[in-house]
mmCIF file of C-alpha atoms and ligand atoms in Angstrom:
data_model
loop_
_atom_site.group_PDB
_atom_site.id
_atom_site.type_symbol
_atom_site.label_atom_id
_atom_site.label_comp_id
_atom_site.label_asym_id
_atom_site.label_seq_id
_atom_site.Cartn_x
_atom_site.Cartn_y
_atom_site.Cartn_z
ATOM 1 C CA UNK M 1 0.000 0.000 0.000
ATOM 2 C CA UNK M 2 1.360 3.061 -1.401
ATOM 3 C CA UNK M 3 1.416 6.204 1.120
ATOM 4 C CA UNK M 4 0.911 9.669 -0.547
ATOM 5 C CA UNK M 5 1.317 12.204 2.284
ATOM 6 C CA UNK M 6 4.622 13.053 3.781
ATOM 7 C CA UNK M 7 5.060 13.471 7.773
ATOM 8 C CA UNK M 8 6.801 16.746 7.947
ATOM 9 C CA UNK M 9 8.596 15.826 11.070
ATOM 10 C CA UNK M 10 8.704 11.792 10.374
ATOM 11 C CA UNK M 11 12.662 10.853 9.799
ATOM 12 C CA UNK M 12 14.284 7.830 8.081
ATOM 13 C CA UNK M 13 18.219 7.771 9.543
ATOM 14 C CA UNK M 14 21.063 5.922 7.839
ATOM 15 C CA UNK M 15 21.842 3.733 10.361
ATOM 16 C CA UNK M 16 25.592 1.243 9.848
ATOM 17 C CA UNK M 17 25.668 0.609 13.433
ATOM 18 C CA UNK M 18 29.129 2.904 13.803
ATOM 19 C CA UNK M 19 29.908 6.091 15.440
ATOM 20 C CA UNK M 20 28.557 8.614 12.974
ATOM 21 C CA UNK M 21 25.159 6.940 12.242
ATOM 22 C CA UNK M 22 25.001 6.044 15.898
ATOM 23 C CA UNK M 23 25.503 9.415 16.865
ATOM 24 C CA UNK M 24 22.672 10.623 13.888
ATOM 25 C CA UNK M 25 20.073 8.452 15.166
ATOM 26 C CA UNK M 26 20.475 10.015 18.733
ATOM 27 C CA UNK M 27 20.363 13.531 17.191
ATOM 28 C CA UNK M 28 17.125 12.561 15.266
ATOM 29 C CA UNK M 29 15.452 10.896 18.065
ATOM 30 C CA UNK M 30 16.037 14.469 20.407
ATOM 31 C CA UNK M 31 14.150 15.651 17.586
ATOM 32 C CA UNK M 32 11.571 14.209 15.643
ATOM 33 C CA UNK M 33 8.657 11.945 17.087
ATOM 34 C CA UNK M 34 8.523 9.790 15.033
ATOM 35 C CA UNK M 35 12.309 7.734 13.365
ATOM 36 C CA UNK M 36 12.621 5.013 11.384
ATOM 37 C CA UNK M 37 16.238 3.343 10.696
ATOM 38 C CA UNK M 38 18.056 1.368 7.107
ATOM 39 C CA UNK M 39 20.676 -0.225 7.087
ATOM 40 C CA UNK M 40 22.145 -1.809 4.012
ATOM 41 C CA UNK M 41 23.993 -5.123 3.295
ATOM 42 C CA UNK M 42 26.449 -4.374 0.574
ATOM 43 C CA UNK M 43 29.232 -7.316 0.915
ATOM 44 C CA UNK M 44 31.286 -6.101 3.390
ATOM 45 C CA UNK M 45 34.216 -7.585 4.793
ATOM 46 C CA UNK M 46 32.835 -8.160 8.425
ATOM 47 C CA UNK M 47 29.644 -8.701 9.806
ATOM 48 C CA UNK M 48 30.707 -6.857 13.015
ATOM 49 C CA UNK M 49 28.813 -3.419 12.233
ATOM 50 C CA UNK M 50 25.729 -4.832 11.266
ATOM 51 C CA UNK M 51 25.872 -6.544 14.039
ATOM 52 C CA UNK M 52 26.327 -3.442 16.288
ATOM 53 C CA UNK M 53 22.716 -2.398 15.367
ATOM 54 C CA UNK M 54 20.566 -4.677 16.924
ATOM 55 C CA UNK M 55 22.438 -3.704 20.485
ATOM 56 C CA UNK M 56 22.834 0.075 19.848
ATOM 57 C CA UNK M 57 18.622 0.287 18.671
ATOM 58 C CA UNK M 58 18.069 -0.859 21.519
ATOM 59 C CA UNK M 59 19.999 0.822 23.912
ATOM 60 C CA UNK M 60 18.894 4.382 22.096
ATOM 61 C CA UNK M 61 15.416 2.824 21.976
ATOM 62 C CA UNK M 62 12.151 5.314 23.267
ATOM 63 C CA UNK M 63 8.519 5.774 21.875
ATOM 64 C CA UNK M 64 9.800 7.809 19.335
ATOM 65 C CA UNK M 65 11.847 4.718 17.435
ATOM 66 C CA UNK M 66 9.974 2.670 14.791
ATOM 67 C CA UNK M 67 10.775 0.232 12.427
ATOM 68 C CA UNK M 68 14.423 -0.974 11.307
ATOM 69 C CA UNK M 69 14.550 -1.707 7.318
ATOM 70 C CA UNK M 70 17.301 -3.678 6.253
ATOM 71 C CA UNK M 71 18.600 -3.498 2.945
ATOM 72 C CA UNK M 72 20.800 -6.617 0.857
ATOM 73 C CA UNK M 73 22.430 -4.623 -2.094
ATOM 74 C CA UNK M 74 25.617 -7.519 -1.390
ATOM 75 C CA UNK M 75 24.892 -8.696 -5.736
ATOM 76 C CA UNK M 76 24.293 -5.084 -6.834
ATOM 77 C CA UNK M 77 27.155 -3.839 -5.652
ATOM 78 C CA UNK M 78 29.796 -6.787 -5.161
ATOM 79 C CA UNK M 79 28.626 -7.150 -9.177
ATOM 80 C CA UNK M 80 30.347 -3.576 -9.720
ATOM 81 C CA UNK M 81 33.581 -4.828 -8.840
ATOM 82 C CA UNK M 82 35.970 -5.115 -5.748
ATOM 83 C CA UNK M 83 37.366 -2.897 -3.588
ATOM 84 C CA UNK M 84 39.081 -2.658 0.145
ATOM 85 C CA UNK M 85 35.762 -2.513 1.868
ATOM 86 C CA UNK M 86 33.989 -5.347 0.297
ATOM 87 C CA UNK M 87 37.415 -7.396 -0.740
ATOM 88 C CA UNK M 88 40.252 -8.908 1.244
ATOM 89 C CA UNK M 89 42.437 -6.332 0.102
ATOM 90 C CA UNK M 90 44.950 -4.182 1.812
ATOM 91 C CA UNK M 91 43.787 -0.772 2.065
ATOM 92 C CA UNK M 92 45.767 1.410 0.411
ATOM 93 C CA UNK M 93 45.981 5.039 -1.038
ATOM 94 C CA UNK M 94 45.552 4.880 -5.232
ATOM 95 C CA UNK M 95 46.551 7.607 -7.604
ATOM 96 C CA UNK M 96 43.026 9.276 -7.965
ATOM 97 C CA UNK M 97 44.080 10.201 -4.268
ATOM 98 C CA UNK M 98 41.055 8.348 -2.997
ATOM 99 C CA UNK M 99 41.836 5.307 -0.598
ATOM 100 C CA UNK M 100 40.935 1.875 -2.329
ATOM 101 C CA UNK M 101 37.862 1.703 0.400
ATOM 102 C CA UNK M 102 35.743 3.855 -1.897
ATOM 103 C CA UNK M 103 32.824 1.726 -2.975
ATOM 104 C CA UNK M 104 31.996 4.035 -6.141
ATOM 105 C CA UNK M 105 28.449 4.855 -6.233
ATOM 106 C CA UNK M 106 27.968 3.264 -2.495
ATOM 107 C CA UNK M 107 26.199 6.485 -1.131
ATOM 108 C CA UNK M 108 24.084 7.737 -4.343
ATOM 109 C CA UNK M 109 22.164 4.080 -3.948
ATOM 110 C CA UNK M 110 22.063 4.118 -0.340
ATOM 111 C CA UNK M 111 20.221 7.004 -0.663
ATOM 112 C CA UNK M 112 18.089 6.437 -3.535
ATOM 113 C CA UNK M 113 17.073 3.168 -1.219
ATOM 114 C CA UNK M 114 16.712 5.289 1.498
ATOM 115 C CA UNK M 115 14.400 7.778 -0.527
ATOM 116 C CA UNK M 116 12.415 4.616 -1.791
ATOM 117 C CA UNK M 117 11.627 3.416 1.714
ATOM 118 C CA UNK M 118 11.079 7.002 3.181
ATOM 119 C CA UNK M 119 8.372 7.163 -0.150
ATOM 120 C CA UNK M 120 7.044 4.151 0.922
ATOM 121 C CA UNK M 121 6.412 5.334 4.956
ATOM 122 C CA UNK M 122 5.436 8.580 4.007
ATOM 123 C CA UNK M 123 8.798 10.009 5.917
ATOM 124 C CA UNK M 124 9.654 13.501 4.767
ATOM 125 C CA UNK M 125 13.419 13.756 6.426
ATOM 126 C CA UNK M 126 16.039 11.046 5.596
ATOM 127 C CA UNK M 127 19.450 11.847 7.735
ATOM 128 C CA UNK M 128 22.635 10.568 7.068
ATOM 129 C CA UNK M 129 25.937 10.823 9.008
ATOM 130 C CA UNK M 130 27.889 11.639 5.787
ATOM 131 C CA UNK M 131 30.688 14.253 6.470
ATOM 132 C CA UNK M 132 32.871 16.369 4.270
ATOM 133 C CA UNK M 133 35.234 17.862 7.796
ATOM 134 C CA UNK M 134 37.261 14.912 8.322
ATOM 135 C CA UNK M 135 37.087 11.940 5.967
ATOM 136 C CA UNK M 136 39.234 10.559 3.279
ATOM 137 C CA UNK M 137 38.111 12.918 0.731
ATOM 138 C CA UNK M 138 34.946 10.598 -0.803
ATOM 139 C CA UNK M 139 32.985 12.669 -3.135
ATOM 140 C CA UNK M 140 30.135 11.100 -2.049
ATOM 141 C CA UNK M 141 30.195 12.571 0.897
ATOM 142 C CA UNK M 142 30.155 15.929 -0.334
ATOM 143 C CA UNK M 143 27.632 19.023 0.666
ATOM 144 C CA UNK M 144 27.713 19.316 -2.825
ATOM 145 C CA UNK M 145 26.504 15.585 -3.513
ATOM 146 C CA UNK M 146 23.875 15.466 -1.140
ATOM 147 C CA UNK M 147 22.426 18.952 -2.426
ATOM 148 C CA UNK M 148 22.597 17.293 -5.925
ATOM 149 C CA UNK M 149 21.405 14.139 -4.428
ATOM 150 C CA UNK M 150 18.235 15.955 -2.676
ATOM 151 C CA UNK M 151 17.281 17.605 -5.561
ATOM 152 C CA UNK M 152 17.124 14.523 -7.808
ATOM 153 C CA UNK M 153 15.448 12.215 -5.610
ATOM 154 C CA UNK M 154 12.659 15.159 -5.028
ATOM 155 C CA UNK M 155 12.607 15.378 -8.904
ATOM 156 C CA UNK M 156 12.468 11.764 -9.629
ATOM 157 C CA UNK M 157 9.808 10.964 -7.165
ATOM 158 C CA UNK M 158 7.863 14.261 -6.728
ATOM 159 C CA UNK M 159 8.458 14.241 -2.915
ATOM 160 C CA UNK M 160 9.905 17.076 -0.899
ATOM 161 C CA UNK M 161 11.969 15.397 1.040
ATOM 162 C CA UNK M 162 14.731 17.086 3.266
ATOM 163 C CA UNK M 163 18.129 15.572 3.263
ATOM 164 C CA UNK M 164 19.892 16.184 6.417
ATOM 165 C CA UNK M 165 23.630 15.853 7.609
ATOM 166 C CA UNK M 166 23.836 16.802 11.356
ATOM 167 C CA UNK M 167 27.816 15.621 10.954
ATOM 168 C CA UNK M 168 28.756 17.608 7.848
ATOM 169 C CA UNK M 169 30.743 20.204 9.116
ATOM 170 C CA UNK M 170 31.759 18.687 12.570
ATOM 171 C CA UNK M 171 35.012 16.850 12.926
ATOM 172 C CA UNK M 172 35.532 13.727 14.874
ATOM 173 C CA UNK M 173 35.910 15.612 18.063
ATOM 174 C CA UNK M 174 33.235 17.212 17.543
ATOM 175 C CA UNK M 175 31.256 14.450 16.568
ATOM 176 C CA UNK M 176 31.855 13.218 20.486
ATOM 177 C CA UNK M 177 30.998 16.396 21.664
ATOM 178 C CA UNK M 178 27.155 16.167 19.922
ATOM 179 C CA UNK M 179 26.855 13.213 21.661
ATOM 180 C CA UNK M 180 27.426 14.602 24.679
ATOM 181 C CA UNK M 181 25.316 17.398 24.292
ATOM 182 C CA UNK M 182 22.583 15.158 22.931
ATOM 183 C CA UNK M 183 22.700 12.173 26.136
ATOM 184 C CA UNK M 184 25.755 12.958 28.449
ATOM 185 C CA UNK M 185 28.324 10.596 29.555
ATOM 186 C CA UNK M 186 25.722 7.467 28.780
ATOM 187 C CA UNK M 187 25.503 8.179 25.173
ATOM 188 C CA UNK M 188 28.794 8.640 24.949
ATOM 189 C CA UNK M 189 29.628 5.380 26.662
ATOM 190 C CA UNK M 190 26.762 3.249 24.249
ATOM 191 C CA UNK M 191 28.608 4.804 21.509
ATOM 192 C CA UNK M 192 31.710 3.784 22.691
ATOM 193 C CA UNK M 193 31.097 0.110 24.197
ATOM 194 C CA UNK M 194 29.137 -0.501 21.065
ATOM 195 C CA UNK M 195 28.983 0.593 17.615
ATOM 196 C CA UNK M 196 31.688 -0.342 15.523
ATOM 197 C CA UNK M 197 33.904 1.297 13.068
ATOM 198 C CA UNK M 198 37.408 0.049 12.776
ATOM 199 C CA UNK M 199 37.641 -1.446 8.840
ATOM 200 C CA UNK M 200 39.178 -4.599 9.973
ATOM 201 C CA UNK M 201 36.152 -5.757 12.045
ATOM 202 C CA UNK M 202 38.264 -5.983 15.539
ATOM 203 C CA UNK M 203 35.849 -6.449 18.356
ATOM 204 C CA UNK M 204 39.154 -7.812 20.955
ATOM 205 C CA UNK M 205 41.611 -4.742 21.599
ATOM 206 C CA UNK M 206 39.737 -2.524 23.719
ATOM 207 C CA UNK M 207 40.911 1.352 23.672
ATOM 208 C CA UNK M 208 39.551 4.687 25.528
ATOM 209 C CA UNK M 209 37.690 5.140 22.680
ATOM 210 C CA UNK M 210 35.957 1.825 21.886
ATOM 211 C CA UNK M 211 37.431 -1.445 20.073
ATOM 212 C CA UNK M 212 39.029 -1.559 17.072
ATOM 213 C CA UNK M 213 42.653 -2.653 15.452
ATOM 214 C CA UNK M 214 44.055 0.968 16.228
ATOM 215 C CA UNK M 215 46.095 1.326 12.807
ATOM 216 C CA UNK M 216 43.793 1.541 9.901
ATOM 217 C CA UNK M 217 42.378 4.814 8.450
ATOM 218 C CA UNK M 218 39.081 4.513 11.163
ATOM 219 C CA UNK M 219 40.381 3.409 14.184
ATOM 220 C CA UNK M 220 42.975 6.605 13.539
ATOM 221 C CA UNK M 221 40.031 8.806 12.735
ATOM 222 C CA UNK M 222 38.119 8.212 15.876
ATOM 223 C CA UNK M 223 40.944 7.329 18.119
ATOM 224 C CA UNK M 224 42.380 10.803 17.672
ATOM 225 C CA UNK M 225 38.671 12.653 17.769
ATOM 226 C CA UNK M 226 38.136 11.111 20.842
ATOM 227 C CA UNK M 227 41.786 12.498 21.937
ATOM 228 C CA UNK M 228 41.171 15.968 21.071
ATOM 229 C CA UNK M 229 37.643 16.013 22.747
ATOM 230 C CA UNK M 230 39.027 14.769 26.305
ATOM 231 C CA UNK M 231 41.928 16.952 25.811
ATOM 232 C CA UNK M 232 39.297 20.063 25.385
ATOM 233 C CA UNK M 233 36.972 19.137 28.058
ATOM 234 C CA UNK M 234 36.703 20.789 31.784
ATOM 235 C CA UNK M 235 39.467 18.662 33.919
ATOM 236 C CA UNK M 236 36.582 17.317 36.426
ATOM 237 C CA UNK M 237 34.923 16.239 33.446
ATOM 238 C CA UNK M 238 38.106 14.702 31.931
ATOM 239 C CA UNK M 239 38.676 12.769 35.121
ATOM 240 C CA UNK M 240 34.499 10.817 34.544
ATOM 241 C CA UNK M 241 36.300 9.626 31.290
HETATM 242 ZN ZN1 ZN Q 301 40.735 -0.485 12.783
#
């Protein structure tokens, strides 16, 4: 059954079960009454972040959270070729200046599924914990992309939906600090404990910051985020860390 009205303040949130989309749904749910999460299966590597959902729903969980819509794009996009994310490959930098991690096109369908679904519920705001501060450079990350993106997806399926990227212009650090803001120290520690980012799937070495391997490109990224926000908090608040 096909729904024809948008909810103005109904919200469908990317969810991937790590930091950024963890800290998204949080931001949504201080917001709108009514949120909705996807997640999408695309062939990666580990399991482990997907997994992190389930836990990190429900510890967020209220009477504002709805249904969870999951996703399997594993043919579509392990059929448009490997890459570090989806392959056992070593992650490395390539001459484009992009790191071999960049699924190409990943975003653009995750959103077009997203719009889809959000059609489909009659959700008017679709929110996404894409950031252009302090990434490796992925296009489809861009302000520029998601203005683009908004604009087509409103075109293609007469809708007026609103995208929205509450991590866009904060930096890792920051990122931390909205959490924070948003629940205190017990956000911060379900954000921590469980969602998941590190590319290699490592759910064994336990840091300040949350598990992960420590070395590759988003254990770094958070590790030293979560650095510079301790480092710039009040010392009595440092000390509850
Ligand atoms: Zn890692």
């Amino acid at each position: 059954m096909m729904q024809h009205s948008q909810t103005g303040d109904a919200a469908l949130v990317l969810f991937s079960g790590g930091q950024d989309s963890a800290t998204c749904l949080a931001w949504a749910l201080a917001r709108y009454p009514h949120v909705e999460t996807i997640g999408f299966r695309y062939g990666q590597r580990h399991a482990v972040e997907m997994e992190c959902r389930e836990p990190v729903r429900h510890a967020l969980a209220s009477d504002r959270l709805g249904e969870d819509h999951v996703v399997d794009l594993a043919a579509t996009i392990g059929g448009l070729g490997q890459t570090a994310m989806t392959a056992d490959i070593a992650i490395a930098m390539q001459d484009s200046g992009l790191p071999n991690t960049f699924v190409p096109g990943r975003n653009l369908l995750f959103l077009t599924c997203a719009a889809a679904i959000a059609y489909r519920r009659g959700l008017r705001r679709i929110v996404t914990g894409v950031c252009e501060t302090d990434y490796s450079g992925y296009p489809d990350c861009r302000d520029d992309t998601i203005k683009a993106m908004q604009l087509a997806l409103n075109l293609g399926m007469e809708r007026r939906f609103v995208l929205e990227t509450p991590l866009m212009w904060r930096d890792k650090a920051a990122t931390w600090a909205l959490a924070y803001d948003l629940g205190g120290m017990a956000l911060v520690d379900v954000i921590r404990e469980q969602t998941h980012t590190c590319y290699l799937g490592n759910r064994t070495d336990r840091h300040a910051w949350g598990f992960g391997c420590g070395t590759c490109p988003a254990c770094l990224l958070r590790a030293q985020g979560w650095d510079r926000w301790v480092a710039g908090r009040d010392p009595l608040l440092r000390e509850s860390t």
